Amino acid sequence: MLIVDSHLDIAYNALTWDRDLTQSIRRMRESEAGMPEKGRGLNVVSFEELRRGEIGLFFVTMCCRVASHGKRFPGVRTQDMAYASDRGQLAYYRLMEQKGWLRQIRSAPALRTHLQAWEADPVHCPLGFVLTMEGCDGIVDDDQVPEWWSEGLRVVSLCHYGVSSYAHGTQAPGGLTPRGAPMLRALERAGMMLDLSHLAEAAFWEALDVFGGQILATHNCVRALCDHDRQFDDDQLRAIIGRQGVVGVAFDDWMLSPLWDRQAQDNTGITLETVVDHMDHINQLAGNCRHAAIGTDLDGGYGKEQSPADMDTIADLQKIPDILTQRGYSDDDIATMMHGNWLRLLEEGLPA
């Protein structure tokens, strides 16, 4: 079954973790054997595994934040540096396109063309990607939004951890900064979609008041199941549902369950069943299956040690349909969650 994943830090993986994603998972893991950093030798994403898992379309990030809270949340010193870093990540995606590994999706017609090509030849078709920016410190001012639009940027979030130039984010309570509302209006004028992920609660509600365009959440979980400000409470989820948004459920163990233990050797109690619990919660709030989807964030600074225990690589996303079947979901509802919701949102949110 085709899967659409709304959050993968592909360039971050390649450039920060120094990983050649054109290699096999086995070869990458072997090359990192003995490295002391957390997550080394445990990576779960490669181009080969994406194809094996039938993940023919995914959202990729550019992400570089300006440091905030006295370096509690590390980053660069200035927005100019963030801009340059994001440009470097974009250059990686461009090169992967030139080499035939990836294909950027900029418009609704391009989306349809890619899906036809994937269906005809999933073995050789380039993997499709939608370009996003996670935390937009790299957009140095409102006037620069059209430049990024011309590069194919289509989804933007205002912040990451800490306080960005435009909004308070995860673990930094507060609202929009004075520059936040003007940036939101510039994004809406350009036709960008707004990713609500990482917004602090006050900033979330303020952003919804200002921004009238398409909203989504590329990688989030449910606060009722895992109580942390990184997750959405039910009122936030209802607001997204009411605006016809979609939530990509993340696969990071600490976002999935309060049972996660950073010091544990494994987290066998956190599985793909746990992921489906979050999807099901969103469905129950909505009264339908049109708002829950996949947004893994796999390899977002971690690997197998912080992923559902019954996953070895991202290809194991194909286990989820069987779990949904066991929960009583129909084939049509399962297809809706695995790819249909994101395809519908992109069809509506991308330029015609």
mmCIF file of C-alpha atoms in Angstrom:
data_model
loop_
_atom_site.group_PDB
_atom_site.id
_atom_site.type_symbol
_atom_site.label_atom_id
_atom_site.label_comp_id
_atom_site.label_asym_id
_atom_site.label_seq_id
_atom_site.Cartn_x
_atom_site.Cartn_y
_atom_site.Cartn_z
ATOM 1 C CA MET A 1 0.000 0.000 0.000
ATOM 2 C CA LEU A 2 1.226 3.500 -0.826
ATOM 3 C CA ILE A 3 2.232 5.444 2.275
ATOM 4 C CA VAL A 4 2.692 9.202 2.559
ATOM 5 C CA ASP A 5 4.906 10.350 5.450
ATOM 6 C CA SER A 6 4.638 14.028 6.341
ATOM 7 C CA HIS A 7 7.900 14.491 8.234
ATOM 8 C CA LEU A 8 11.398 13.252 7.434
ATOM 9 C CA ASP A 9 14.602 15.145 8.204
ATOM 10 C CA ILE A 10 16.381 13.791 5.140
ATOM 11 C CA ALA A 11 18.954 16.567 4.646
ATOM 12 C CA TYR A 12 19.608 16.774 8.391
ATOM 13 C CA ASN A 13 20.318 13.054 8.377
ATOM 14 C CA ALA A 14 22.730 13.372 5.502
ATOM 15 C CA LEU A 15 24.535 16.569 6.428
ATOM 16 C CA THR A 16 24.500 16.610 10.240
ATOM 17 C CA TRP A 17 24.756 12.860 10.841
ATOM 18 C CA ASP A 18 27.078 12.370 7.839
ATOM 19 C CA ARG A 19 24.992 9.565 6.351
ATOM 20 C CA ASP A 20 24.878 8.493 2.721
ATOM 21 C CA LEU A 21 21.193 7.709 2.341
ATOM 22 C CA THR A 22 21.812 6.059 -1.017
ATOM 23 C CA GLN A 23 23.506 3.210 0.863
ATOM 24 C CA SER A 24 21.689 0.301 2.469
ATOM 25 C CA ILE A 25 20.663 0.488 6.119
ATOM 26 C CA ARG A 26 23.005 -2.401 6.882
ATOM 27 C CA ARG A 27 25.984 -0.630 5.366
ATOM 28 C CA MET A 28 25.201 2.627 7.170
ATOM 29 C CA ARG A 29 24.832 0.848 10.490
ATOM 30 C CA GLU A 30 28.094 -1.016 10.004
ATOM 31 C CA SER A 31 29.879 2.247 9.182
ATOM 32 C CA GLU A 32 28.734 3.721 12.509
ATOM 33 C CA ALA A 33 29.678 0.745 14.678
ATOM 34 C CA GLY A 34 31.515 1.878 17.786
ATOM 35 C CA MET A 35 30.532 5.531 17.526
ATOM 36 C CA PRO A 36 29.576 6.755 21.014
ATOM 37 C CA GLU A 37 26.779 9.173 20.148
ATOM 38 C CA LYS A 38 23.196 8.207 20.915
ATOM 39 C CA GLY A 39 21.465 6.678 17.889
ATOM 40 C CA ARG A 40 24.621 5.747 15.995
ATOM 41 C CA GLY A 41 24.355 2.434 14.193
ATOM 42 C CA LEU A 42 20.600 2.420 14.799
ATOM 43 C CA ASN A 43 19.315 4.534 11.919
ATOM 44 C CA VAL A 44 16.064 3.470 10.287
ATOM 45 C CA VAL A 45 15.778 5.573 7.104
ATOM 46 C CA SER A 46 17.412 5.152 3.706
ATOM 47 C CA PHE A 47 16.159 5.651 0.174
ATOM 48 C CA GLU A 48 16.146 1.873 -0.268
ATOM 49 C CA GLU A 49 14.006 1.339 2.845
ATOM 50 C CA LEU A 50 11.600 4.097 1.828
ATOM 51 C CA ARG A 51 11.050 2.336 -1.475
ATOM 52 C CA ARG A 52 10.764 -1.084 0.175
ATOM 53 C CA GLY A 53 8.121 0.342 2.487
ATOM 54 C CA GLU A 54 6.193 1.821 -0.468
ATOM 55 C CA ILE A 55 6.648 5.308 0.941
ATOM 56 C CA GLY A 56 6.490 6.931 -2.454
ATOM 57 C CA LEU A 57 5.873 10.457 -1.193
ATOM 58 C CA PHE A 58 7.092 12.274 1.898
ATOM 59 C CA PHE A 59 7.599 15.764 3.258
ATOM 60 C CA VAL A 60 11.250 16.726 3.795
ATOM 61 C CA THR A 61 12.554 19.448 6.058
ATOM 62 C CA MET A 62 14.999 22.261 6.039
ATOM 63 C CA CYS A 63 15.688 23.091 9.666
ATOM 64 C CA CYS A 64 18.080 25.492 11.358
ATOM 65 C CA ARG A 65 17.048 27.495 14.391
ATOM 66 C CA VAL A 66 18.516 30.566 16.035
ATOM 67 C CA ALA A 67 19.650 29.638 19.553
ATOM 68 C CA SER A 68 17.313 30.702 22.342
ATOM 69 C CA HIS A 69 16.899 30.563 26.114
ATOM 70 C CA GLY A 70 20.590 31.103 26.807
ATOM 71 C CA LYS A 71 21.693 28.227 24.565
ATOM 72 C CA ARG A 72 19.348 25.760 26.296
ATOM 73 C CA PHE A 73 18.135 25.053 22.782
ATOM 74 C CA PRO A 74 21.284 25.210 20.649
ATOM 75 C CA GLY A 75 21.341 26.720 17.206
ATOM 76 C CA VAL A 76 23.072 29.435 15.224
ATOM 77 C CA ARG A 77 23.547 33.042 16.282
ATOM 78 C CA THR A 78 21.701 34.866 13.512
ATOM 79 C CA GLN A 79 18.953 34.444 10.970
ATOM 80 C CA ASP A 80 21.502 35.030 8.220
ATOM 81 C CA MET A 81 23.278 31.869 9.340
ATOM 82 C CA ALA A 82 19.981 29.978 9.471
ATOM 83 C CA TYR A 83 19.229 31.116 5.922
ATOM 84 C CA ALA A 84 22.599 29.856 4.701
ATOM 85 C CA SER A 85 22.160 26.517 6.461
ATOM 86 C CA ASP A 86 18.706 26.016 4.973
ATOM 87 C CA ARG A 87 20.126 26.874 1.558
ATOM 88 C CA GLY A 88 22.730 24.162 2.047
ATOM 89 C CA GLN A 89 20.045 21.621 2.891
ATOM 90 C CA LEU A 90 18.115 22.680 -0.207
ATOM 91 C CA ALA A 91 21.266 22.104 -2.278
ATOM 92 C CA TYR A 92 21.349 18.507 -1.038
ATOM 93 C CA TYR A 93 17.781 17.917 -2.213
ATOM 94 C CA ARG A 94 18.595 19.485 -5.570
ATOM 95 C CA LEU A 95 21.551 17.145 -6.048
ATOM 96 C CA MET A 96 19.481 14.098 -5.096
ATOM 97 C CA GLU A 97 16.976 15.210 -7.739
ATOM 98 C CA GLN A 98 19.696 15.555 -10.358
ATOM 99 C CA LYS A 99 20.933 12.056 -9.567
ATOM 100 C CA GLY A 100 17.452 10.591 -9.949
ATOM 101 C CA TRP A 101 16.821 9.583 -6.345
ATOM 102 C CA LEU A 102 14.165 12.183 -5.577
ATOM 103 C CA ARG A 103 11.503 14.265 -7.337
ATOM 104 C CA GLN A 104 10.176 17.531 -5.905
ATOM 105 C CA ILE A 105 6.418 18.084 -5.920
ATOM 106 C CA ARG A 106 5.564 21.773 -6.327
ATOM 107 C CA SER A 107 1.962 21.732 -7.607
ATOM 108 C CA ALA A 108 -1.209 19.665 -7.715
ATOM 109 C CA PRO A 109 -0.628 18.639 -11.363
ATOM 110 C CA ALA A 110 2.923 17.556 -10.460
ATOM 111 C CA LEU A 111 1.481 15.502 -7.608
ATOM 112 C CA ARG A 112 -0.899 13.696 -9.931
ATOM 113 C CA THR A 113 1.873 13.053 -12.454
ATOM 114 C CA HIS A 114 4.114 11.613 -9.747
ATOM 115 C CA LEU A 115 1.408 9.315 -8.413
ATOM 116 C CA GLN A 116 0.752 7.976 -11.906
ATOM 117 C CA ALA A 117 4.477 7.356 -12.416
ATOM 118 C CA TRP A 118 4.774 5.652 -9.027
ATOM 119 C CA GLU A 119 1.840 3.370 -9.710
ATOM 120 C CA ALA A 120 3.260 2.445 -13.116
ATOM 121 C CA ASP A 121 6.799 1.677 -11.887
ATOM 122 C CA PRO A 122 7.391 1.889 -8.119
ATOM 123 C CA VAL A 123 10.750 0.145 -8.491
ATOM 124 C CA HIS A 124 12.359 2.851 -10.615
ATOM 125 C CA CYS A 125 10.242 5.965 -10.063
ATOM 126 C CA PRO A 126 12.083 8.661 -8.073
ATOM 127 C CA LEU A 127 10.815 9.107 -4.534
ATOM 128 C CA GLY A 128 8.546 12.150 -4.354
ATOM 129 C CA PHE A 129 9.022 14.923 -1.808
ATOM 130 C CA VAL A 130 7.260 18.080 -0.675
ATOM 131 C CA LEU A 131 9.650 20.748 0.627
ATOM 132 C CA THR A 132 8.973 22.099 4.127
ATOM 133 C CA MET A 133 10.771 24.370 6.572
ATOM 134 C CA GLU A 134 10.734 23.336 10.231
ATOM 135 C CA GLY A 135 11.036 26.587 12.125
ATOM 136 C CA CYS A 136 11.410 29.490 9.728
ATOM 137 C CA ASP A 137 14.318 31.451 11.158
ATOM 138 C CA GLY A 138 15.822 30.826 7.713
ATOM 139 C CA ILE A 139 13.253 33.194 6.202
ATOM 140 C CA VAL A 140 14.991 36.362 7.319
ATOM 141 C CA ASP A 141 12.064 38.725 6.686
ATOM 142 C CA ASP A 142 8.605 38.898 5.146
ATOM 143 C CA ASP A 143 9.928 40.074 1.786
ATOM 144 C CA GLN A 144 11.950 36.878 1.390
ATOM 145 C CA VAL A 145 8.907 34.582 1.379
ATOM 146 C CA PRO A 146 8.458 34.767 -2.437
ATOM 147 C CA GLU A 147 12.090 33.707 -2.918
ATOM 148 C CA TRP A 148 11.499 30.534 -0.942
ATOM 149 C CA TRP A 149 8.191 29.935 -2.717
ATOM 150 C CA SER A 150 10.032 30.045 -6.048
ATOM 151 C CA GLU A 151 12.296 27.259 -4.750
ATOM 152 C CA GLY A 152 9.245 25.071 -4.197
ATOM 153 C CA LEU A 153 8.830 25.584 -0.452
ATOM 154 C CA ARG A 154 5.190 24.803 0.285
ATOM 155 C CA VAL A 155 4.855 24.081 4.041
ATOM 156 C CA VAL A 156 6.280 26.238 6.840
ATOM 157 C CA SER A 157 6.258 26.032 10.631
ATOM 158 C CA LEU A 158 7.096 29.097 12.684
ATOM 159 C CA CYS A 159 9.316 27.519 15.321
ATOM 160 C CA HIS A 160 11.066 24.439 16.660
ATOM 161 C CA TYR A 161 12.293 24.104 20.260
ATOM 162 C CA GLY A 162 12.596 27.341 22.203
ATOM 163 C CA VAL A 163 11.716 30.772 20.844
ATOM 164 C CA SER A 164 12.177 31.514 17.159
ATOM 165 C CA SER A 165 12.157 34.883 15.459
ATOM 166 C CA TYR A 166 8.412 34.478 14.990
ATOM 167 C CA ALA A 167 6.889 32.387 17.785
ATOM 168 C CA HIS A 168 7.363 30.544 21.051
ATOM 169 C CA GLY A 169 7.810 26.834 20.538
ATOM 170 C CA THR A 170 8.217 23.579 22.419
ATOM 171 C CA GLN A 171 9.205 24.004 26.089
ATOM 172 C CA ALA A 172 8.993 27.803 25.772
ATOM 173 C CA PRO A 173 5.492 28.961 26.763
ATOM 174 C CA GLY A 174 4.273 32.095 25.020
ATOM 175 C CA GLY A 175 2.633 33.463 21.922
ATOM 176 C CA LEU A 176 3.712 34.917 18.626
ATOM 177 C CA THR A 177 6.593 37.384 18.675
ATOM 178 C CA PRO A 178 5.996 40.891 17.270
ATOM 179 C CA ARG A 179 7.238 39.596 13.906
ATOM 180 C CA GLY A 180 4.986 36.542 13.948
ATOM 181 C CA ALA A 181 1.725 37.940 12.614
ATOM 182 C CA PRO A 182 3.356 39.802 9.691
ATOM 183 C CA MET A 183 5.199 36.605 8.736
ATOM 184 C CA LEU A 184 1.967 34.605 8.855
ATOM 185 C CA ARG A 185 0.266 37.106 6.577
ATOM 186 C CA ALA A 186 3.202 36.936 4.145
ATOM 187 C CA LEU A 187 3.056 33.139 4.134
ATOM 188 C CA GLU A 188 -0.680 33.220 3.449
ATOM 189 C CA ARG A 189 -0.274 35.716 0.593
ATOM 190 C CA ALA A 190 2.298 33.436 -1.027
ATOM 191 C CA GLY A 191 0.067 30.366 -0.759
ATOM 192 C CA MET A 192 2.132 28.500 1.840
ATOM 193 C CA MET A 193 0.543 25.915 4.112
ATOM 194 C CA LEU A 194 1.101 26.402 7.854
ATOM 195 C CA ASP A 195 2.507 23.536 9.920
ATOM 196 C CA LEU A 196 1.313 23.966 13.514
ATOM 197 C CA SER A 197 3.863 21.499 14.926
ATOM 198 C CA HIS A 198 6.047 22.762 17.787
ATOM 199 C CA LEU A 199 3.974 25.890 18.476
ATOM 200 C CA ALA A 200 3.550 26.719 22.158
ATOM 201 C CA GLU A 201 -0.103 26.654 23.152
ATOM 202 C CA ALA A 202 -0.668 30.418 23.152
ATOM 203 C CA ALA A 203 1.194 30.750 19.858
ATOM 204 C CA PHE A 204 -0.954 27.967 18.381
ATOM 205 C CA TRP A 205 -4.199 29.822 19.050
ATOM 206 C CA GLU A 206 -2.797 33.172 17.966
ATOM 207 C CA ALA A 207 -1.536 31.652 14.716
ATOM 208 C CA LEU A 208 -4.977 30.216 13.956
ATOM 209 C CA ASP A 209 -6.509 33.654 14.501
ATOM 210 C CA VAL A 210 -4.100 35.305 12.046
ATOM 211 C CA PHE A 211 -3.597 32.659 9.358
ATOM 212 C CA GLY A 212 -6.491 31.878 7.048
ATOM 213 C CA GLY A 213 -4.822 29.414 4.699
ATOM 214 C CA GLN A 214 -4.420 25.647 4.770
ATOM 215 C CA ILE A 215 -3.264 24.297 8.135
ATOM 216 C CA LEU A 216 -1.752 20.952 9.063
ATOM 217 C CA ALA A 217 0.499 19.332 11.649
ATOM 218 C CA THR A 218 3.264 17.279 10.094
ATOM 219 C CA HIS A 219 4.422 15.437 13.228
ATOM 220 C CA ASN A 220 2.432 15.519 16.435
ATOM 221 C CA CYS A 221 0.831 13.213 18.970
ATOM 222 C CA VAL A 222 -2.041 13.342 21.451
ATOM 223 C CA ARG A 223 -1.610 14.966 24.856
ATOM 224 C CA ALA A 224 -4.394 12.864 26.378
ATOM 225 C CA LEU A 225 -2.161 9.812 25.840
ATOM 226 C CA CYS A 226 1.225 11.439 26.545
ATOM 227 C CA ASP A 227 1.065 14.610 28.621
ATOM 228 C CA HIS A 228 3.613 17.129 27.338
ATOM 229 C CA ASP A 229 3.373 20.535 25.697
ATOM 230 C CA ARG A 230 4.827 19.033 22.506
ATOM 231 C CA GLN A 231 1.563 17.134 22.008
ATOM 232 C CA PHE A 232 -1.853 18.596 21.128
ATOM 233 C CA ASP A 233 -4.680 18.633 23.636
ATOM 234 C CA ASP A 234 -8.172 17.734 22.482
ATOM 235 C CA ASP A 235 -9.227 21.362 21.973
ATOM 236 C CA GLN A 236 -6.275 21.911 19.640
ATOM 237 C CA LEU A 237 -7.083 18.729 17.755
ATOM 238 C CA ARG A 238 -10.714 19.795 17.389
ATOM 239 C CA ALA A 239 -9.576 23.160 16.036
ATOM 240 C CA ILE A 240 -7.427 21.460 13.395
ATOM 241 C CA ILE A 241 -10.273 19.121 12.504
ATOM 242 C CA GLY A 242 -12.639 22.093 12.245
ATOM 243 C CA ARG A 243 -10.288 23.779 9.776
ATOM 244 C CA GLN A 244 -10.082 20.606 7.655
ATOM 245 C CA GLY A 245 -6.490 19.995 8.702
ATOM 246 C CA VAL A 246 -4.593 16.724 8.997
ATOM 247 C CA VAL A 247 -2.316 15.527 11.816
ATOM 248 C CA GLY A 248 0.638 13.286 11.012
ATOM 249 C CA VAL A 249 1.223 11.091 14.065
ATOM 250 C CA ALA A 250 4.900 10.988 15.037
ATOM 251 C CA PHE A 251 6.809 7.793 15.897
ATOM 252 C CA ASP A 252 9.214 9.227 18.481
ATOM 253 C CA ASP A 253 8.808 7.113 21.634
ATOM 254 C CA TRP A 254 8.923 10.043 24.031
ATOM 255 C CA MET A 255 5.977 11.610 22.188
ATOM 256 C CA LEU A 256 4.006 8.357 22.157
ATOM 257 C CA SER A 257 4.019 7.167 25.744
ATOM 258 C CA PRO A 258 4.759 8.358 29.292
ATOM 259 C CA LEU A 259 6.363 4.933 29.797
ATOM 260 C CA TRP A 260 9.364 5.918 27.685
ATOM 261 C CA ASP A 261 12.592 5.803 29.664
ATOM 262 C CA ARG A 262 15.637 7.535 28.200
ATOM 263 C CA GLN A 263 17.935 5.286 30.231
ATOM 264 C CA ALA A 264 16.275 1.983 29.288
ATOM 265 C CA GLN A 265 18.041 -0.419 26.956
ATOM 266 C CA ASP A 266 14.792 -0.937 25.070
ATOM 267 C CA ASN A 267 11.216 0.272 25.228
ATOM 268 C CA THR A 268 9.348 -2.913 24.405
ATOM 269 C CA GLY A 269 6.096 -1.553 25.810
ATOM 270 C CA ILE A 270 5.946 1.112 23.083
ATOM 271 C CA THR A 271 4.983 -0.384 19.731
ATOM 272 C CA LEU A 272 3.130 0.379 16.532
ATOM 273 C CA GLU A 273 -0.027 -0.393 18.507
ATOM 274 C CA THR A 274 0.816 2.731 20.519
ATOM 275 C CA VAL A 275 1.018 4.762 17.313
ATOM 276 C CA VAL A 276 -2.404 3.475 16.299
ATOM 277 C CA ASP A 277 -3.768 4.500 19.718
ATOM 278 C CA HIS A 278 -2.937 8.111 18.823
ATOM 279 C CA MET A 279 -4.445 7.794 15.356
ATOM 280 C CA ASP A 280 -7.588 6.269 16.821
ATOM 281 C CA HIS A 281 -7.933 9.067 19.376
ATOM 282 C CA ILE A 282 -7.940 11.654 16.590
ATOM 283 C CA ASN A 283 -10.490 9.608 14.663
ATOM 284 C CA GLN A 284 -12.782 9.390 17.670
ATOM 285 C CA LEU A 285 -12.646 13.156 18.173
ATOM 286 C CA ALA A 286 -13.380 13.750 14.495
ATOM 287 C CA GLY A 287 -16.027 11.074 14.133
ATOM 288 C CA ASN A 288 -14.297 9.943 10.950
ATOM 289 C CA CYS A 289 -10.873 8.980 9.559
ATOM 290 C CA ARG A 290 -10.195 12.127 7.532
ATOM 291 C CA HIS A 291 -7.747 13.859 9.880
ATOM 292 C CA ALA A 292 -5.242 11.250 11.176
ATOM 293 C CA ALA A 293 -2.227 10.299 9.082
ATOM 294 C CA ILE A 294 1.446 9.307 9.210
ATOM 295 C CA GLY A 295 4.180 11.818 10.121
ATOM 296 C CA THR A 296 6.947 9.685 11.517
ATOM 297 C CA ASP A 297 9.897 12.017 12.228
ATOM 298 C CA LEU A 298 11.938 8.804 12.197
ATOM 299 C CA ASP A 299 15.669 9.467 12.431
ATOM 300 C CA GLY A 300 14.925 12.972 13.670
ATOM 301 C CA GLY A 301 17.973 12.878 15.934
ATOM 302 C CA TYR A 302 17.378 9.307 17.104
ATOM 303 C CA GLY A 303 17.070 5.783 15.743
ATOM 304 C CA LYS A 304 15.763 2.346 16.721
ATOM 305 C CA GLU A 305 16.454 3.016 20.391
ATOM 306 C CA GLN A 306 13.715 5.665 20.428
ATOM 307 C CA SER A 307 11.293 4.178 17.887
ATOM 308 C CA PRO A 308 8.452 1.668 18.340
ATOM 309 C CA ALA A 309 9.968 -1.624 19.449
ATOM 310 C CA ASP A 310 8.504 -3.650 16.578
ATOM 311 C CA MET A 311 10.195 -1.481 13.946
ATOM 312 C CA ASP A 312 13.583 -2.214 12.431
ATOM 313 C CA THR A 313 13.419 0.253 9.550
ATOM 314 C CA ILE A 314 10.916 2.695 8.142
ATOM 315 C CA ALA A 315 9.731 -0.056 5.785
ATOM 316 C CA ASP A 316 7.904 -1.520 8.787
ATOM 317 C CA LEU A 317 5.248 1.158 8.381
ATOM 318 C CA GLN A 318 3.605 -1.518 6.245
ATOM 319 C CA LYS A 319 2.694 -3.320 9.493
ATOM 320 C CA ILE A 320 0.229 -0.590 10.401
ATOM 321 C CA PRO A 321 -2.593 -1.552 7.994
ATOM 322 C CA ASP A 322 -2.889 -4.975 9.656
ATOM 323 C CA ILE A 323 -3.097 -3.355 13.088
ATOM 324 C CA LEU A 324 -5.813 -1.017 11.857
ATOM 325 C CA THR A 325 -7.684 -3.986 10.384
ATOM 326 C CA GLN A 326 -7.555 -5.714 13.770
ATOM 327 C CA ARG A 327 -9.026 -2.555 15.315
ATOM 328 C CA GLY A 328 -12.025 -2.847 12.993
ATOM 329 C CA TYR A 329 -11.146 -0.235 10.386
ATOM 330 C CA SER A 330 -12.278 -0.832 6.805
ATOM 331 C CA ASP A 331 -9.895 -1.076 3.861
ATOM 332 C CA ASP A 332 -11.094 2.322 2.627
ATOM 333 C CA ASP A 333 -10.500 3.948 6.016
ATOM 334 C CA ILE A 334 -7.034 2.419 6.228
ATOM 335 C CA ALA A 335 -6.103 3.742 2.791
ATOM 336 C CA THR A 336 -7.437 7.140 3.836
ATOM 337 C CA MET A 337 -5.103 7.261 6.832
ATOM 338 C CA MET A 338 -2.042 5.742 5.139
ATOM 339 C CA HIS A 339 -2.081 8.107 2.160
ATOM 340 C CA GLY A 340 -5.492 9.509 1.292
ATOM 341 C CA ASN A 341 -5.629 12.299 3.850
ATOM 342 C CA TRP A 342 -2.284 13.766 2.843
ATOM 343 C CA LEU A 343 -3.058 13.427 -0.851
ATOM 344 C CA ARG A 344 -6.373 15.234 -0.378
ATOM 345 C CA LEU A 345 -4.752 18.034 1.617
ATOM 346 C CA LEU A 346 -1.970 18.444 -0.945
ATOM 347 C CA GLU A 347 -4.439 18.457 -3.816
ATOM 348 C CA GLU A 348 -6.267 21.294 -2.083
ATOM 349 C CA GLY A 349 -3.244 23.147 -0.704
ATOM 350 C CA LEU A 350 -0.749 23.018 -3.568
ATOM 351 C CA PRO A 351 -1.067 25.476 -6.468
ATOM 352 C CA ALA A 352 -3.282 24.274 -9.303
#
